[in-house]
Amino acid sequence: MSELVFFSGTMDCGKSTLALQIEHNRTTRGLQGLIFTRDDRAGEGKLSSRLGLVTDAVEAGPGLDLYGFVVEQLSRGGKVDYVIVDEAQFLAPDQIDQLARIVDDLELDVFAFGITTDFRTKLFPGSQRLIELADRVETLQVEAMCWCGARATHNARTVGGEMVVEGEQVVVGDVAGSAAEVGYEVLCRRHHRRRMTSAASMAGALSPDVLPVASG
């Protein structure tokens, strides 16, 4: 039976790489997929991995009916054997419902990839809806690491190298961005709570008092 599968994890854990690997494996078996993405770091209509791999995709903007798009492709004689969706956390909840309809009505497998929580540790609406509807939720086994060496579980947004906890939920950036720009860093819960990024840890090491003194 066809399934809606949600592959989740923090930033920098290989989600896009796995999406590209699934595409490669099925293409070599003669299958043809349809790839959607949203706000990829490589630009509009691209699915890219930090390993340098990139492929073309359909930009799933706010008004795009994903189910209708697939139906239109099929009605024109196009071949669609499965659907891949990267950056699925950015989709609207109704677009996630459309993915479920692709599985149920068109009997196609849908593989969705995304992070679950934002830089404030709040669920993205798209990810929340995927957790509610997916046949399976798979946590990626490639663990991203905090600067301290512990398993990274939280995504932190930085501006000028300093962690911020306010602002728009969606601001495109990368874990490899310049310190002067909006960027992201993956942290363990302890250091996310303390707002201690790798840059802050290096600065703190120069201070005689490096223990947290604030409560909360």
C-alpha positions as MATLAB code, in Angstrom:
seq = 'MSELVFFSGTMDCGKSTLALQIEHNRTTRGLQGLIFTRDDRAGEGKLSSRLGLVTDAVEAGPGLDLYGFVVEQLSRGGKVDYVIVDEAQFLAPDQIDQLARIVDDLELDVFAFGITTDFRTKLFPGSQRLIELADRVETLQVEAMCWCGARATHNARTVGGEMVVEGEQVVVGDVAGSAAEVGYEVLCRRHHRRRMTSAASMAGALSPDVLPVASG';
ca = [
       0.000    0.000    0.000;
       1.057    3.566   -0.633;
       2.179    5.630    2.359;
       2.743    9.163    3.534;
       6.115    9.056    5.284;
       7.565   11.986    7.218;
      11.355   11.954    7.646;
      12.215   14.427   10.380;
      15.263   15.702   12.208;
      17.199   18.827   13.048;
      19.010   20.897   10.485;
      22.251   19.366    9.218;
      21.160   15.732    9.709;
      20.997   14.745    6.031;
      17.301   15.109    5.167;
      17.846   16.587    1.712;
      20.641   14.097    1.022;
      18.263   11.228    1.774;
      15.591   12.793   -0.437;
      18.069   12.916   -3.303;
      19.133    9.317   -2.611;
      15.518    8.108   -2.747;
      15.083    9.957   -6.035;
      18.260    8.377   -7.433;
      17.346    4.845   -6.357;
      13.899    4.983   -7.919;
      15.043    6.704  -11.089;
      17.586    3.954  -11.740;
      14.711    1.440  -11.501;
      12.757    3.205  -14.220;
      10.386    5.056  -11.898;
       9.622    8.736  -12.311;
       8.923   11.005   -9.390;
       7.660   14.506   -8.857;
       9.710   16.662   -6.485;
       8.315   19.604   -4.550;
      10.325   21.944   -2.359;
       9.896   25.266   -0.605;
      12.464   27.979    0.162;
      15.507   25.815   -0.512;
      18.879   27.394    0.268;
      19.897   26.976   -3.397;
      17.014   29.108   -4.625;
      13.527   28.719   -6.039;
      12.697   25.395   -7.673;
      15.766   23.580   -6.360;
      16.352   20.647   -4.017;
      19.879   20.813   -2.682;
      22.065   19.046   -0.153;
      24.930   20.506    1.837;
      27.093   17.840    0.203;
      26.793   19.828   -3.021;
      24.117   17.746   -4.760;
      21.234   19.603   -6.398;
      18.293   18.843   -8.678;
      15.347   20.711  -10.132;
      12.046   20.724   -8.259;
       8.642   22.371   -8.285;
       8.451   25.337   -5.924;
       5.494   24.653   -3.612;
       4.386   28.219   -3.016;
       1.593   29.130   -0.576;
      -1.159   28.958   -3.209;
      -0.106   25.753   -4.957;
      -2.582   22.858   -4.796;
      -0.224   19.881   -4.639;
      -2.952   17.318   -5.280;
      -4.279   19.334   -8.225;
      -0.766   19.686   -9.642;
      -0.196   15.923   -9.600;
      -3.623   15.238  -11.122;
      -2.900   17.720  -13.903;
       0.417   16.013  -14.676;
      -1.300   12.635  -14.876;
      -4.177   13.952  -17.001;
      -1.657   15.284  -19.521;
      -0.166   11.828  -19.881;
       2.754   12.439  -17.555;
       4.200    9.642  -15.489;
       4.244   10.069  -11.719;
       5.183    7.023   -9.651;
       5.885    8.779   -6.344;
       6.205   12.227   -4.794;
       9.074   13.740   -2.795;
       8.604   16.907   -0.724;
      11.584   18.633    0.848;
      11.397   21.496    3.370;
       7.908   20.202    4.181;
       7.830   22.190    7.423;
       7.201   25.322    5.357;
       4.015   23.972    3.762;
       0.590   25.091    4.961;
      -1.506   22.508    6.825;
      -3.978   22.289    3.935;
      -1.091   21.393    1.612;
      -0.219   18.520    3.944;
      -3.846   17.388    3.634;
      -3.329   17.438   -0.143;
      -0.314   15.145    0.248;
      -2.452   12.695    2.213;
      -5.038   12.821   -0.580;
      -2.330   12.000   -3.142;
      -1.601    8.849   -1.146;
      -5.217    7.845   -0.560;
      -6.851    8.786   -3.867;
      -3.986    8.386   -6.347;
      -2.248    5.554   -4.482;
       1.199    7.124   -4.744;
       3.905    7.041   -2.099;
       4.737   10.469   -0.703;
       8.076   11.025    1.051;
       8.142   14.284    3.016;
      11.292   15.693    4.625;
      11.489   18.485    7.161;
      12.434   19.752   10.585;
       9.814   19.610   13.301;
      10.473   22.717   15.403;
      11.630   26.242   14.697;
      14.324   28.310   16.419;
      11.886   29.003   19.273;
      11.308   25.236   19.810;
       7.740   25.614   18.479;
       6.267   23.166   15.981;
       6.035   24.330   12.390;
       2.362   24.092   11.311;
       3.317   21.897    8.348;
       5.315   19.525   10.533;
       2.539   19.352   13.096;
       0.041   18.367   10.424;
       2.429   15.742    9.061;
       2.790   14.207   12.526;
      -0.997   14.103   12.737;
      -1.549   12.525    9.305;
       1.540   10.537    8.316;
       1.411    6.756    8.101;
       4.954    6.749    9.460;
       7.213    9.316   11.107;
      10.890    8.412   10.773;
      13.628   10.167   12.741;
      16.792   10.301   10.686;
      19.590    8.227   12.143;
      22.390   10.574   11.093;
      22.656   12.659   14.244;
      23.662   16.290   14.025;
      25.995   17.340   16.826;
      26.048   20.346   19.109;
      29.369   22.178   19.436;
      29.822   20.417   22.800;
      29.690   16.979   21.186;
      26.231   16.015   22.447;
      23.405   15.077   20.099;
      21.809   18.215   18.663;
      18.061   18.344   19.206;
      17.229   22.021   18.667;
      17.639   24.561   15.875;
      18.992   27.978   16.873;
      18.836   31.156   14.799;
      21.762   33.535   15.000;
      22.173   37.131   13.898;
      25.690   38.445   13.889;
      26.750   35.252   15.624;
      24.354   35.753   18.564;
      21.337   33.533   19.202;
      17.906   35.165   18.891;
      14.531   33.843   20.058;
      12.192   36.384   18.469;
      11.274   37.145   14.889;
       9.453   35.685   11.914;
       9.127   31.908   11.985;
      10.487   31.488    8.455;
      13.729   33.244    7.542;
      15.889   31.350    5.069;
      19.453   30.798    6.206;
      22.013   28.044    6.571;
      24.272   26.471    9.154;
      27.251   27.500    7.008;
      26.302   31.170    6.666;
      28.479   34.154    7.487;
      28.467   35.215   11.132;
      27.339   38.681   10.061;
      24.171   37.292    8.471;
      21.105   35.429    9.649;
      22.249   31.870   10.163;
      21.379   28.709   12.029;
      23.163   26.387   14.392;
      22.089   23.057   15.835;
      22.389   22.768   19.613;
      21.617   20.314   22.383;
      18.707   21.301   24.631;
      21.002   22.446   27.433;
      22.864   24.949   25.307;
      19.741   26.062   23.459;
      18.170   26.908   26.839;
      21.276   28.828   27.820;
      21.489   30.481   24.389;
      25.067   29.311   24.172;
      26.185   28.957   20.574;
      29.656   27.863   19.536;
      30.697   31.526   19.274;
      29.303   32.274   22.736;
      31.097   29.272   24.195;
      34.451   30.520   22.900;
      33.798   33.984   24.338;
      32.691   32.474   27.652;
      35.857   30.430   27.914;
      37.799   33.690   28.193;
      35.737   34.790   31.205;
      36.551   33.706   34.794;
      32.814   33.076   35.367;
      31.452   30.705   32.754;
      28.703   29.034   34.766;
      25.078   30.089   34.102;
      23.879   32.406   36.852;
      20.373   33.170   35.552;
      17.435   30.929   36.429;
      15.135   29.377   33.780;
];
